[in-house]
Amino acid sequence: MNTGFFQNKAFMHVIMGLSGLPILSEALYSSCADEIFMTLKLGQPLLEFILGVYLSGFALGVLFWGHLSDFFGRRPCILIGLGVFVVGCLGCYFAKDLSILALSRFTQGVGSGMGSILSQVILWDVFKGSLLGRAYAVMGGVSVAIPVIGAILGSSLEMFWGWSSVFVLLSLCGAFLLVYVWTFLPETGFQEECGHFMTVIKKMGRDKTVLGLAVAGGICNSMGLSYGLERDLYLSNWFESLSISEWQSQGMLLILAVAAVLGCWLSKKLHPFFSLKKILGFGIVLAFLGTCVWSLFALIHCTVKSFPSWAMAAICLFSQIHIMIGVSMASCNIPPLALQQYQGTIGTASSIFGFLYALLTALFSLGMGMGFLKTHLTFMPLYSMALSILMGVLFWWFLVYKKAP
């Protein structure tokens, strides 16, 4: 355990850069995706296809970069992964047709998967105990702030220099980080005796605590992601008198991002006084209370007394602030709790857990997206409350009743 690493600015810059680069990449791309497809004369259905291609590459990267780092070390894998990312960004810049764009986005996704997983693996190499939880909180705070920055920056770049400038910026960011890692980041560790990939999968598959925490992590991510993506449609679809402008939409997103950062900050501040398990419990309770308030007022609005549209919109936002604080507090502590028994193969275990985490996030988010537009106003809050209850049950069963460490 090296507490001095918190004071090592170069090290922390690398960690934040690696974890933030994939998020910044997707935020910038999303802000100009429509313009890219219009320029290349591609149909709207292909927008979803390219997103699927990128996510496939990202999932592949998440699944294997950590395992490779157990054999070859963290530093070589980071350097190669950043090189792959830069190549993918340059390919997108020069893309003139669908095939080149799809191949480049896949390549970019593989490189992005490295940053997402190896930033966490390095934290495990360096920190132990409560310091690990604090480090995850710092990284989580950066990760939830970047989408807002990326959305604003991407729109500005497209407006003044066109969509290709987005990939120029991403290429420069990747190249700069590559040089920075080469110059400042030492090898933090690799495993001399790595477990076979399938052996680790089987071990984790039998570990009910890991599986339960993966489900809880998927719920946390989906609860934050779903409202962030669907907030405008939810409000405007059910409250016809609301006319939400672009700046109001961005303002709501900024408020939720600040709430998520606050959750990570609270988690960091609580670590000297409480265990990972207790802070996770605090976050789950806070998220549950937020969903209860949201569900209660939605039910009253639909069955007993209709509230003014602005009042219901304010209640939705108020509830989501509490939910975002809660799920951010919880999600910062899930990986440290889930993987503490796998430090001998932490790269491989992190890859497997990250892949499962992302898969479950997609599954729960799909349920939200498929349900709320086609059903009653109460679907979204009740679905969120059901997820928070499931998360609480998993927490109680695996970490309290079973007395997991």
Short mmCIF file of C-alpha atoms in Angstrom, two decimals:
data_model
loop_
_atom_site.label_atom_id
_atom_site.label_comp_id
_atom_site.label_asym_id
_atom_site.label_seq_id
_atom_site.Cartn_x
_atom_site.Cartn_y
_atom_site.Cartn_z
CA MET A 1 0.00 0.00 0.00
CA ASN A 2 1.43 3.31 -1.06
CA THR A 3 -0.40 6.31 0.38
CA GLY A 4 2.06 8.65 -1.30
CA PHE A 5 0.46 7.90 -4.63
CA PHE A 6 -2.41 10.23 -3.70
CA GLN A 7 0.19 12.99 -3.66
CA ASN A 8 1.82 11.76 -6.89
CA LYS A 9 0.10 14.03 -9.38
CA ALA A 10 1.55 12.30 -12.43
CA PHE A 11 0.15 8.94 -11.30
CA MET A 12 -3.30 10.32 -10.57
CA HIS A 13 -3.32 12.16 -13.92
CA VAL A 14 -2.69 8.85 -15.70
CA ILE A 15 -5.46 7.08 -13.79
CA MET A 16 -7.97 9.84 -14.48
CA GLY A 17 -6.89 10.05 -18.10
CA LEU A 18 -7.22 6.32 -18.71
CA SER A 19 -10.64 6.07 -17.03
CA GLY A 20 -11.92 9.28 -18.62
CA LEU A 21 -10.73 8.79 -22.20
CA PRO A 22 -13.34 6.14 -23.18
CA ILE A 23 -16.13 8.25 -21.66
CA LEU A 24 -14.91 11.42 -23.36
CA SER A 25 -14.64 9.53 -26.64
CA GLU A 26 -18.26 8.39 -26.59
CA ALA A 27 -19.57 11.74 -25.33
CA LEU A 28 -17.83 13.62 -28.15
CA TYR A 29 -18.93 11.11 -30.78
CA SER A 30 -22.55 11.12 -29.60
CA SER A 31 -22.70 14.91 -29.86
CA CYS A 32 -21.95 14.84 -33.60
CA ALA A 33 -23.14 11.36 -34.69
CA ASP A 34 -26.11 12.71 -36.68
CA GLU A 35 -23.87 15.11 -38.60
CA ILE A 36 -21.41 12.32 -39.41
CA PHE A 37 -24.17 10.17 -40.89
CA MET A 38 -25.58 13.06 -42.88
CA THR A 39 -22.15 13.84 -44.32
CA LEU A 40 -21.46 10.21 -45.25
CA LYS A 41 -25.06 9.84 -46.54
CA LEU A 42 -25.84 6.91 -44.29
CA GLY A 43 -29.36 6.01 -43.16
CA GLN A 44 -30.59 6.45 -39.60
CA PRO A 45 -30.82 2.67 -38.89
CA LEU A 46 -27.06 2.44 -39.44
CA LEU A 47 -26.57 4.75 -36.46
CA GLU A 48 -27.57 1.92 -34.15
CA PHE A 49 -25.44 -0.51 -36.16
CA ILE A 50 -22.29 1.59 -35.70
CA LEU A 51 -23.06 1.95 -31.98
CA GLY A 52 -23.33 -1.83 -31.76
CA VAL A 53 -20.01 -2.23 -33.58
CA TYR A 54 -18.30 0.14 -31.15
CA LEU A 55 -19.80 -1.58 -28.09
CA SER A 56 -18.70 -4.97 -29.44
CA GLY A 57 -15.12 -3.73 -29.70
CA PHE A 58 -15.35 -2.16 -26.25
CA ALA A 59 -16.69 -5.39 -24.71
CA LEU A 60 -13.89 -7.38 -26.36
CA GLY A 61 -11.32 -4.95 -24.98
CA VAL A 62 -12.78 -5.03 -21.48
CA LEU A 63 -12.81 -8.83 -21.54
CA PHE A 64 -9.18 -9.36 -22.56
CA TRP A 65 -6.96 -6.34 -21.72
CA GLY A 66 -6.95 -7.11 -18.01
CA HIS A 67 -6.09 -10.76 -18.63
CA LEU A 68 -3.25 -9.81 -20.96
CA SER A 69 -1.90 -7.36 -18.37
CA ASP A 70 -1.54 -10.20 -15.85
CA PHE A 71 0.90 -11.87 -18.25
CA PHE A 72 2.72 -8.97 -19.89
CA GLY A 73 2.39 -6.19 -17.32
CA ARG A 74 0.17 -3.14 -17.11
CA ARG A 75 2.45 -0.64 -18.83
CA PRO A 76 2.92 -2.46 -22.18
CA CYS A 77 -0.81 -3.14 -22.45
CA ILE A 78 -1.64 0.51 -21.74
CA LEU A 79 0.78 1.74 -24.38
CA ILE A 80 -0.48 -0.72 -27.00
CA GLY A 81 -4.11 -0.01 -26.10
CA LEU A 82 -3.61 3.75 -26.46
CA GLY A 83 -1.95 3.14 -29.83
CA VAL A 84 -4.96 1.09 -30.94
CA PHE A 85 -7.28 3.88 -29.77
CA VAL A 86 -5.39 6.55 -31.72
CA VAL A 87 -5.43 4.40 -34.87
CA GLY A 88 -9.20 3.99 -34.51
CA CYS A 89 -9.71 7.75 -34.10
CA LEU A 90 -7.61 8.54 -37.16
CA GLY A 91 -9.55 5.94 -39.13
CA CYS A 92 -12.81 7.69 -38.19
CA TYR A 93 -11.34 11.03 -39.27
CA PHE A 94 -10.47 9.70 -42.73
CA ALA A 95 -13.58 7.50 -43.11
CA LYS A 96 -15.48 8.06 -46.37
CA ASP A 97 -17.86 5.10 -46.30
CA LEU A 98 -19.63 2.73 -43.93
CA SER A 99 -17.03 -0.06 -43.96
CA ILE A 100 -14.12 2.20 -42.93
CA LEU A 101 -16.22 3.93 -40.28
CA ALA A 102 -17.39 0.61 -38.82
CA LEU A 103 -13.86 -0.85 -38.74
CA SER A 104 -12.47 2.32 -37.19
CA ARG A 105 -15.17 2.49 -34.54
CA PHE A 106 -14.55 -1.17 -33.66
CA THR A 107 -10.82 -0.45 -33.33
CA GLN A 108 -11.56 2.61 -31.22
CA GLY A 109 -13.80 0.49 -28.98
CA VAL A 110 -11.08 -2.12 -28.42
CA GLY A 111 -8.66 0.62 -27.38
CA SER A 112 -11.26 2.27 -25.14
CA GLY A 113 -11.84 -1.00 -23.32
CA MET A 114 -8.20 -0.91 -22.20
CA GLY A 115 -8.62 2.43 -20.45
CA SER A 116 -11.80 1.39 -18.72
CA ILE A 117 -10.37 -1.78 -17.21
CA LEU A 118 -6.66 -1.10 -16.65
CA SER A 119 -7.27 2.14 -14.78
CA GLN A 120 -9.05 -0.04 -12.19
CA VAL A 121 -6.41 -2.77 -12.23
CA ILE A 122 -3.68 -0.23 -11.44
CA LEU A 123 -5.67 1.00 -8.45
CA TRP A 124 -5.68 -2.59 -7.15
CA ASP A 125 -1.91 -2.79 -7.65
CA VAL A 126 -1.30 0.31 -5.55
CA PHE A 127 -4.04 0.72 -2.93
CA LYS A 128 -5.50 -1.52 -0.25
CA GLY A 129 -8.41 -1.28 2.17
CA SER A 130 -10.12 2.07 2.62
CA LEU A 131 -7.55 3.78 0.39
CA LEU A 132 -8.74 1.62 -2.49
CA GLY A 133 -12.31 2.78 -1.91
CA ARG A 134 -11.17 6.41 -1.78
CA ALA A 135 -9.24 5.99 -5.03
CA TYR A 136 -12.31 4.49 -6.73
CA ALA A 137 -14.35 7.46 -5.49
CA VAL A 138 -11.89 9.94 -7.03
CA MET A 139 -11.93 8.06 -10.33
CA GLY A 140 -15.72 7.80 -10.22
CA GLY A 141 -16.09 11.54 -9.69
CA VAL A 142 -14.03 12.24 -12.79
CA SER A 143 -15.96 9.66 -14.81
CA VAL A 144 -19.38 11.16 -14.08
CA ALA A 145 -18.25 14.74 -14.80
CA ILE A 146 -16.70 14.00 -18.19
CA PRO A 147 -19.95 13.20 -20.12
CA VAL A 148 -21.25 16.72 -19.43
CA ILE A 149 -17.95 18.29 -20.44
CA GLY A 150 -17.83 16.06 -23.53
CA ALA A 151 -21.36 16.92 -24.63
CA ILE A 152 -20.70 20.67 -24.42
CA LEU A 153 -17.24 20.42 -25.99
CA GLY A 154 -18.45 18.14 -28.80
CA SER A 155 -21.29 20.46 -29.77
CA SER A 156 -18.89 23.42 -29.84
CA LEU A 157 -16.33 21.60 -31.97
CA GLU A 158 -18.95 20.52 -34.48
CA MET A 159 -20.40 24.01 -34.68
CA PHE A 160 -17.08 25.77 -35.38
CA TRP A 161 -14.84 23.18 -37.07
CA GLY A 162 -17.07 20.30 -38.15
CA TRP A 163 -17.44 16.75 -36.89
CA SER A 164 -13.96 15.65 -38.03
CA SER A 165 -12.41 17.97 -35.42
CA VAL A 166 -13.80 15.65 -32.73
CA PHE A 167 -11.57 12.81 -33.91
CA VAL A 168 -8.59 15.13 -34.22
CA LEU A 169 -9.04 16.09 -30.57
CA LEU A 170 -9.45 12.44 -29.49
CA SER A 171 -6.32 11.44 -31.44
CA LEU A 172 -4.35 14.20 -29.76
CA CYS A 173 -5.66 13.22 -26.33
CA GLY A 174 -4.74 9.57 -26.90
CA ALA A 175 -1.27 10.46 -28.22
CA PHE A 176 -0.61 12.86 -25.34
CA LEU A 177 -1.66 10.25 -22.79
CA LEU A 178 0.55 7.66 -24.50
CA VAL A 179 3.59 9.93 -24.17
CA TYR A 180 2.62 10.78 -20.59
CA VAL A 181 2.37 7.10 -19.64
CA TRP A 182 5.65 6.32 -21.38
CA THR A 183 7.35 9.10 -19.43
CA PHE A 184 5.83 8.92 -15.96
CA LEU A 185 4.04 5.62 -15.27
CA PRO A 186 6.19 2.78 -13.88
CA GLU A 187 5.17 -0.85 -14.11
CA THR A 188 2.77 -1.34 -11.23
CA GLY A 189 2.77 -5.12 -11.38
CA PHE A 190 1.92 -8.32 -13.18
CA GLN A 191 1.14 -11.75 -11.84
CA GLU A 192 3.97 -14.25 -11.96
CA GLU A 193 1.54 -17.15 -11.70
CA CYS A 194 -1.60 -16.24 -13.64
CA GLY A 195 -4.65 -18.41 -13.42
CA HIS A 196 -6.09 -19.74 -16.64
CA PHE A 197 -8.81 -17.51 -18.04
CA MET A 198 -11.49 -20.21 -17.86
CA THR A 199 -10.39 -21.19 -14.35
CA VAL A 200 -10.98 -17.67 -13.10
CA ILE A 201 -14.35 -17.52 -14.90
CA LYS A 202 -15.45 -20.76 -13.23
CA LYS A 203 -14.31 -19.56 -9.81
CA MET A 204 -16.16 -16.25 -10.17
CA GLY A 205 -19.21 -18.02 -11.57
CA ARG A 206 -19.47 -20.02 -8.35
CA ASP A 207 -18.95 -16.93 -6.19
CA LYS A 208 -22.48 -15.75 -5.39
CA THR A 209 -21.22 -12.54 -3.78
CA VAL A 210 -19.48 -11.54 -7.01
CA LEU A 211 -22.58 -12.32 -9.05
CA GLY A 212 -24.83 -10.42 -6.65
CA LEU A 213 -22.57 -7.36 -6.67
CA ALA A 214 -22.36 -7.49 -10.47
CA VAL A 215 -26.17 -7.31 -10.60
CA ALA A 216 -26.12 -4.41 -8.12
CA GLY A 217 -23.51 -2.63 -10.23
CA GLY A 218 -25.56 -3.11 -13.38
CA ILE A 219 -28.59 -1.66 -11.58
CA CYS A 220 -26.61 1.39 -10.38
CA ASN A 221 -25.34 2.14 -13.87
CA SER A 222 -28.69 1.59 -15.56
CA MET A 223 -30.58 3.79 -13.09
CA GLY A 224 -28.25 6.70 -13.76
CA LEU A 225 -27.89 6.06 -17.47
CA SER A 226 -31.58 5.54 -18.28
CA TYR A 227 -32.85 8.80 -16.86
CA GLY A 228 -29.90 10.67 -18.34
CA LEU A 229 -30.78 9.35 -21.81
CA GLU A 230 -34.57 9.45 -21.59
CA ARG A 231 -35.22 12.51 -19.40
CA ASP A 232 -36.41 14.78 -22.25
CA LEU A 233 -38.68 12.12 -23.76
CA TYR A 234 -40.09 11.19 -20.37
CA LEU A 235 -40.96 14.75 -19.39
CA SER A 236 -42.25 15.90 -22.77
CA ASN A 237 -44.16 12.68 -23.53
CA TRP A 238 -46.20 12.79 -20.33
CA PHE A 239 -46.37 16.53 -19.65
CA GLU A 240 -47.45 18.01 -22.98
CA SER A 241 -47.44 21.59 -21.69
CA LEU A 242 -43.70 21.37 -21.05
CA SER A 243 -41.51 22.80 -23.76
CA ILE A 244 -37.95 21.82 -22.87
CA SER A 245 -35.27 23.88 -24.58
CA GLU A 246 -31.75 22.69 -25.31
CA TRP A 247 -30.22 24.77 -22.54
CA GLN A 248 -32.79 23.49 -20.04
CA SER A 249 -31.97 19.92 -21.04
CA GLN A 250 -28.24 20.55 -20.63
CA GLY A 251 -28.95 22.26 -17.30
CA MET A 252 -30.77 19.18 -15.98
CA LEU A 253 -27.91 16.98 -17.14
CA LEU A 254 -25.42 19.26 -15.39
CA ILE A 255 -27.41 19.12 -12.14
CA LEU A 256 -27.47 15.31 -12.25
CA ALA A 257 -23.74 15.20 -12.99
CA VAL A 258 -23.05 17.44 -9.98
CA ALA A 259 -25.20 15.11 -7.85
CA ALA A 260 -23.20 12.09 -9.06
CA VAL A 261 -19.91 13.84 -8.28
CA LEU A 262 -21.28 14.69 -4.83
CA GLY A 263 -22.05 11.02 -4.27
CA CYS A 264 -18.47 10.05 -5.13
CA TRP A 265 -17.14 12.84 -2.90
CA LEU A 266 -19.28 11.67 0.03
CA SER A 267 -18.03 8.12 -0.47
CA LYS A 268 -14.42 9.32 -0.35
CA LYS A 269 -15.04 11.36 2.81
CA LEU A 270 -16.79 8.47 4.58
CA HIS A 271 -14.04 5.89 4.00
CA PRO A 272 -11.92 6.83 7.03
CA PHE A 273 -14.95 6.21 9.27
CA PHE A 274 -16.96 3.40 7.64
CA SER A 275 -16.28 0.16 5.80
CA LEU A 276 -16.86 -0.35 2.08
CA LYS A 277 -19.89 -2.45 2.91
CA LYS A 278 -21.54 0.21 5.07
CA ILE A 279 -20.99 2.99 2.53
CA LEU A 280 -22.49 0.77 -0.16
CA GLY A 281 -25.49 0.28 2.12
CA PHE A 282 -25.86 4.04 2.65
CA GLY A 283 -25.92 4.56 -1.12
CA ILE A 284 -28.55 1.87 -1.69
CA VAL A 285 -30.83 3.34 1.01
CA LEU A 286 -30.51 6.86 -0.43
CA ALA A 287 -31.31 5.63 -3.95
CA PHE A 288 -34.30 3.67 -2.63
CA LEU A 289 -35.71 6.72 -0.84
CA GLY A 290 -35.38 8.75 -4.04
CA THR A 291 -37.32 6.15 -6.03
CA CYS A 292 -40.00 6.01 -3.32
CA VAL A 293 -40.61 9.76 -3.48
CA TRP A 294 -40.73 9.66 -7.28
CA SER A 295 -43.11 6.67 -7.36
CA LEU A 296 -45.40 8.07 -4.67
CA PHE A 297 -45.97 11.38 -6.43
CA ALA A 298 -46.34 9.69 -9.83
CA LEU A 299 -49.05 7.39 -8.44
CA ILE A 300 -50.88 10.28 -6.77
CA HIS A 301 -50.64 12.32 -9.97
CA CYS A 302 -52.18 9.50 -12.03
CA THR A 303 -54.83 8.19 -9.62
CA VAL A 304 -55.83 10.84 -7.07
CA LYS A 305 -54.89 14.40 -7.98
CA SER A 306 -53.06 15.84 -10.97
CA PHE A 307 -50.18 18.16 -10.16
CA PRO A 308 -49.05 21.02 -12.42
CA SER A 309 -46.56 19.89 -15.04
CA TRP A 310 -43.80 22.06 -13.64
CA ALA A 311 -44.35 20.57 -10.17
CA MET A 312 -44.07 16.99 -11.41
CA ALA A 313 -40.98 17.89 -13.43
CA ALA A 314 -39.42 19.39 -10.28
CA ILE A 315 -40.30 16.28 -8.27
CA CYS A 316 -38.72 14.05 -10.94
CA LEU A 317 -35.54 16.11 -10.87
CA PHE A 318 -35.46 16.24 -7.04
CA SER A 319 -35.87 12.48 -6.85
CA GLN A 320 -33.23 11.87 -9.48
CA ILE A 321 -30.73 14.01 -7.58
CA HIS A 322 -31.12 11.71 -4.58
CA ILE A 323 -30.96 8.63 -6.78
CA MET A 324 -27.78 9.85 -8.51
CA ILE A 325 -26.08 10.60 -5.19
CA GLY A 326 -27.06 7.15 -3.91
CA VAL A 327 -26.05 5.09 -6.93
CA SER A 328 -22.74 6.98 -7.21
CA MET A 329 -21.94 6.23 -3.57
CA ALA A 330 -22.84 2.58 -4.15
CA SER A 331 -21.06 2.06 -7.46
CA CYS A 332 -17.73 3.40 -6.10
CA ASN A 333 -17.65 0.57 -3.57
CA ILE A 334 -18.91 -2.37 -5.61
CA PRO A 335 -15.67 -3.35 -7.45
CA PRO A 336 -13.48 -3.19 -4.30
CA LEU A 337 -15.94 -5.42 -2.46
CA ALA A 338 -16.47 -7.87 -5.32
CA LEU A 339 -12.83 -8.46 -6.24
CA GLN A 340 -11.05 -8.43 -2.89
CA GLN A 341 -10.63 -12.23 -2.99
CA TYR A 342 -9.06 -12.19 -6.48
CA GLN A 343 -5.95 -10.07 -6.02
CA GLY A 344 -3.73 -12.88 -7.28
CA THR A 345 -5.39 -12.63 -10.71
CA ILE A 346 -6.76 -9.11 -10.46
CA GLY A 347 -6.29 -8.22 -14.13
CA THR A 348 -8.23 -11.24 -15.35
CA ALA A 349 -10.86 -10.95 -12.61
CA SER A 350 -11.37 -7.24 -13.33
CA SER A 351 -11.90 -7.99 -17.01
CA ILE A 352 -14.48 -10.68 -16.32
CA PHE A 353 -16.30 -8.60 -13.71
CA GLY A 354 -16.24 -5.49 -15.94
CA PHE A 355 -17.67 -7.45 -18.86
CA LEU A 356 -20.48 -8.89 -16.72
CA TYR A 357 -21.10 -5.45 -15.19
CA ALA A 358 -21.50 -3.88 -18.65
CA LEU A 359 -23.74 -6.71 -19.88
CA LEU A 360 -26.10 -6.35 -16.93
CA THR A 361 -26.13 -2.56 -17.32
CA ALA A 362 -27.27 -3.01 -20.91
CA LEU A 363 -29.93 -5.53 -19.85
CA PHE A 364 -31.48 -3.34 -17.15
CA SER A 365 -31.28 -0.24 -19.36
CA LEU A 366 -33.02 -2.15 -22.16
CA GLY A 367 -35.88 -2.94 -19.80
CA MET A 368 -36.24 0.75 -18.98
CA GLY A 369 -36.08 1.85 -22.59
CA MET A 370 -38.57 -0.73 -23.86
CA GLY A 371 -41.10 -0.14 -21.15
CA PHE A 372 -41.53 3.48 -20.22
CA LEU A 373 -42.60 4.98 -23.57
CA LYS A 374 -45.28 2.36 -24.15
CA THR A 375 -46.80 2.22 -20.70
CA HIS A 376 -48.17 4.38 -17.95
CA LEU A 377 -46.43 7.41 -16.46
CA THR A 378 -45.61 5.38 -13.36
CA PHE A 379 -43.54 2.74 -15.17
CA MET A 380 -40.19 4.50 -14.96
CA PRO A 381 -40.32 5.39 -11.23
CA LEU A 382 -41.80 2.00 -10.26
CA TYR A 383 -39.24 0.15 -12.36
CA SER A 384 -36.48 2.18 -10.69
CA MET A 385 -37.93 1.42 -7.24
CA ALA A 386 -38.11 -2.30 -8.07
CA LEU A 387 -34.45 -2.24 -9.12
CA SER A 388 -33.45 -0.44 -5.92
CA ILE A 389 -35.35 -3.02 -3.86
CA LEU A 390 -33.59 -5.83 -5.73
CA MET A 391 -30.27 -4.12 -5.05
CA GLY A 392 -31.14 -3.87 -1.34
CA VAL A 393 -32.12 -7.53 -1.16
CA LEU A 394 -28.85 -8.58 -2.80
CA PHE A 395 -26.91 -6.37 -0.39
CA TRP A 396 -28.67 -7.82 2.66
CA TRP A 397 -28.41 -11.44 1.52
CA PHE A 398 -24.79 -11.55 0.37
CA LEU A 399 -23.11 -8.91 2.54
CA VAL A 400 -25.17 -8.89 5.75
CA TYR A 401 -26.93 -12.25 6.18
CA LYS A 402 -24.05 -14.25 4.70
CA LYS A 403 -21.62 -11.97 6.56
CA ALA A 404 -19.29 -11.45 3.61
CA PRO A 405 -16.17 -9.39 4.47
#
